[in-house]
PDB file of C-alpha atoms in Angstrom:
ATOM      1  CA  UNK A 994       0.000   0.000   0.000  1.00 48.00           C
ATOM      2  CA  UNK A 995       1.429   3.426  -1.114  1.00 65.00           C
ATOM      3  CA  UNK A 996       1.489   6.679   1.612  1.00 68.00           C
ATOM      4  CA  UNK A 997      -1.213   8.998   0.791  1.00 69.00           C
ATOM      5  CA  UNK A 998       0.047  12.652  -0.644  1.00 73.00           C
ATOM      6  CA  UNK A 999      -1.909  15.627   1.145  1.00 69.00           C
ATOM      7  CA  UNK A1000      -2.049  18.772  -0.459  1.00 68.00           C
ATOM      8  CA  UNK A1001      -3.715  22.175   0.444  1.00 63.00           C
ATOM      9  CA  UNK A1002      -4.679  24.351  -1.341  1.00 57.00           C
ATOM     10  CA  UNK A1003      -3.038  28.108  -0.689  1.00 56.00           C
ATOM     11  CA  UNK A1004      -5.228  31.320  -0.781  1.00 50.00           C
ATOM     12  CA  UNK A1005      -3.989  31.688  -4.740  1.00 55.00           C
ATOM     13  CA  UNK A1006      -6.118  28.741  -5.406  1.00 55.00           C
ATOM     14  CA  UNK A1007      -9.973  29.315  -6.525  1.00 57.00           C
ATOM     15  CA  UNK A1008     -13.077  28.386  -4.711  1.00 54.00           C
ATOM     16  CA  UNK A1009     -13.324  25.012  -7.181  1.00 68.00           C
ATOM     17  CA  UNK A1010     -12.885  23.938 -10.105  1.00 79.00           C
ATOM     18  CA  UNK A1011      -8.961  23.224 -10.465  1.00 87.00           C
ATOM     19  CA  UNK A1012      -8.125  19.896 -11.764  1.00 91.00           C
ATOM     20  CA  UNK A1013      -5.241  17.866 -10.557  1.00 92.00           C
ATOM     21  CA  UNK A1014      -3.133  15.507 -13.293  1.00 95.00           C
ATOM     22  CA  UNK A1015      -0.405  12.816 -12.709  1.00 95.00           C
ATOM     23  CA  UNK A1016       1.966  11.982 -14.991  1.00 97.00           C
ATOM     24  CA  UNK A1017       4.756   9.560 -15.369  1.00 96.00           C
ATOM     25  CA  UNK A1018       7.847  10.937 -17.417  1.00 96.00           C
ATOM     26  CA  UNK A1019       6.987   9.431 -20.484  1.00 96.00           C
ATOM     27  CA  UNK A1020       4.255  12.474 -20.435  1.00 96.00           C
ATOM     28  CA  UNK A1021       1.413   9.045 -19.678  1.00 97.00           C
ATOM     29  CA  UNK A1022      -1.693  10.530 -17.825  1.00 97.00           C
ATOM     30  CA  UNK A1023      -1.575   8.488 -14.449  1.00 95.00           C
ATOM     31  CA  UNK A1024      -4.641  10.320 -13.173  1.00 93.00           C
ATOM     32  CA  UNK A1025      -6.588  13.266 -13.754  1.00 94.00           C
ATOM     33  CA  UNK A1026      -9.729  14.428 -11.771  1.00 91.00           C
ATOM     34  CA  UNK A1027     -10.960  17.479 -10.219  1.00 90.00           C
ATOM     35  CA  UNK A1028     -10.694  19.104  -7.008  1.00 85.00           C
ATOM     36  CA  UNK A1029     -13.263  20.255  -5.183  1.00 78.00           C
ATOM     37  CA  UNK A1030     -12.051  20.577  -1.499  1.00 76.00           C
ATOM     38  CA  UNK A1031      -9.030  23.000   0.450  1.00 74.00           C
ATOM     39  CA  UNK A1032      -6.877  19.705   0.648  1.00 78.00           C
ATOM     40  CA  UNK A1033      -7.158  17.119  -1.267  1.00 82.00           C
ATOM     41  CA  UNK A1034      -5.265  13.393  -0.790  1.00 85.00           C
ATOM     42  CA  UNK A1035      -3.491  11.827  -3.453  1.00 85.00           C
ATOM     43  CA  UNK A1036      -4.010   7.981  -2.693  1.00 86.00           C
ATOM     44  CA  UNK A1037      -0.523   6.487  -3.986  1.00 87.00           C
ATOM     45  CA  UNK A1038      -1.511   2.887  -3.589  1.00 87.00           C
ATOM     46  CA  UNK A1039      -1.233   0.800  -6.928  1.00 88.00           C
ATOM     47  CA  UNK A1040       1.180   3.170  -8.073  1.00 91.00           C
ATOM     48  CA  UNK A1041       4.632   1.801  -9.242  1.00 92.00           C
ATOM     49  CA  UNK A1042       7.565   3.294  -7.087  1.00 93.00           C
ATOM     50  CA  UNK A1043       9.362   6.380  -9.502  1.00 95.00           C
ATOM     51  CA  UNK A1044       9.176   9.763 -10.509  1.00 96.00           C
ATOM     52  CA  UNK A1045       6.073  11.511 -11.246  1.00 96.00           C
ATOM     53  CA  UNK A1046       4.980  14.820 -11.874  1.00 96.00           C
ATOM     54  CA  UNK A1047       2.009  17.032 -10.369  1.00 93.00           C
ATOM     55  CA  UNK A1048      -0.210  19.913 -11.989  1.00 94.00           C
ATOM     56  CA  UNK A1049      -2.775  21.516 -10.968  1.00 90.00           C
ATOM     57  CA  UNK A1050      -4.528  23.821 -13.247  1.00 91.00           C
ATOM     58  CA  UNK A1051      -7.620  26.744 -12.080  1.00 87.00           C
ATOM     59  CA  UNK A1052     -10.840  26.448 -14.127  1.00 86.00           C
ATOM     60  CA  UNK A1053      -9.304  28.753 -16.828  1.00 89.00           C
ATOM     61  CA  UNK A1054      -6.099  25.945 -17.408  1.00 91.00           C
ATOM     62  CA  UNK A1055      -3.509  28.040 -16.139  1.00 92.00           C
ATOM     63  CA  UNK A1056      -0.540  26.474 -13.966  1.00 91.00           C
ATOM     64  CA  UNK A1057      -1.305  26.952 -10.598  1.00 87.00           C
ATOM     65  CA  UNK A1058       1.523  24.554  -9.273  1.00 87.00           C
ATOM     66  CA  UNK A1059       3.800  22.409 -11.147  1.00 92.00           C
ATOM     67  CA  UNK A1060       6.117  19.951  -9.285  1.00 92.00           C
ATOM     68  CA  UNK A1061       8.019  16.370  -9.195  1.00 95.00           C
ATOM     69  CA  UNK A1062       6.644  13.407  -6.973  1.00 93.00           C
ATOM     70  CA  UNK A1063       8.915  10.404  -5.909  1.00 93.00           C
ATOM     71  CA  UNK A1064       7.506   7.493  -4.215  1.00 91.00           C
ATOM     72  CA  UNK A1065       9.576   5.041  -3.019  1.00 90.00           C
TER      73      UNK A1065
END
């Protein structure tokens, strides 16, 4: 079973309406789905130990936050 990934939203983020994708460096959509709530968890389990990378984009599709992931 993987470690859940909490993230909270900071007071640039919106109301709702931002959607969260995970991708594995090949560019592969892992997951995509939107967030509705101040903090959201990222469940981890059934994902393959490596690097990944996080965006989040508002309702418009701008970049709100753009980082790595590693689970090990």
């Amino acid at each position: 079973t993987g470690t859940p990934v909490h993230l909270e939203k900071s007071r640039n983020f919106h109301a709702g309406g931002e959607t969260i994708t995970l991708s594995d460096p090949g560019g592969r959509v892992i997951l995509s789905e939107s967030i509705s709530s101040p903090n959201y968890i990222l469940e981890t389990a059934g994902l393959c130990k490596g690097l990944y990378f996080v965006q989040i984009r508002n309702n418009q599709g701008k970049i709100q936050l753009s980082d790595k992931l590693v689970l090990q």
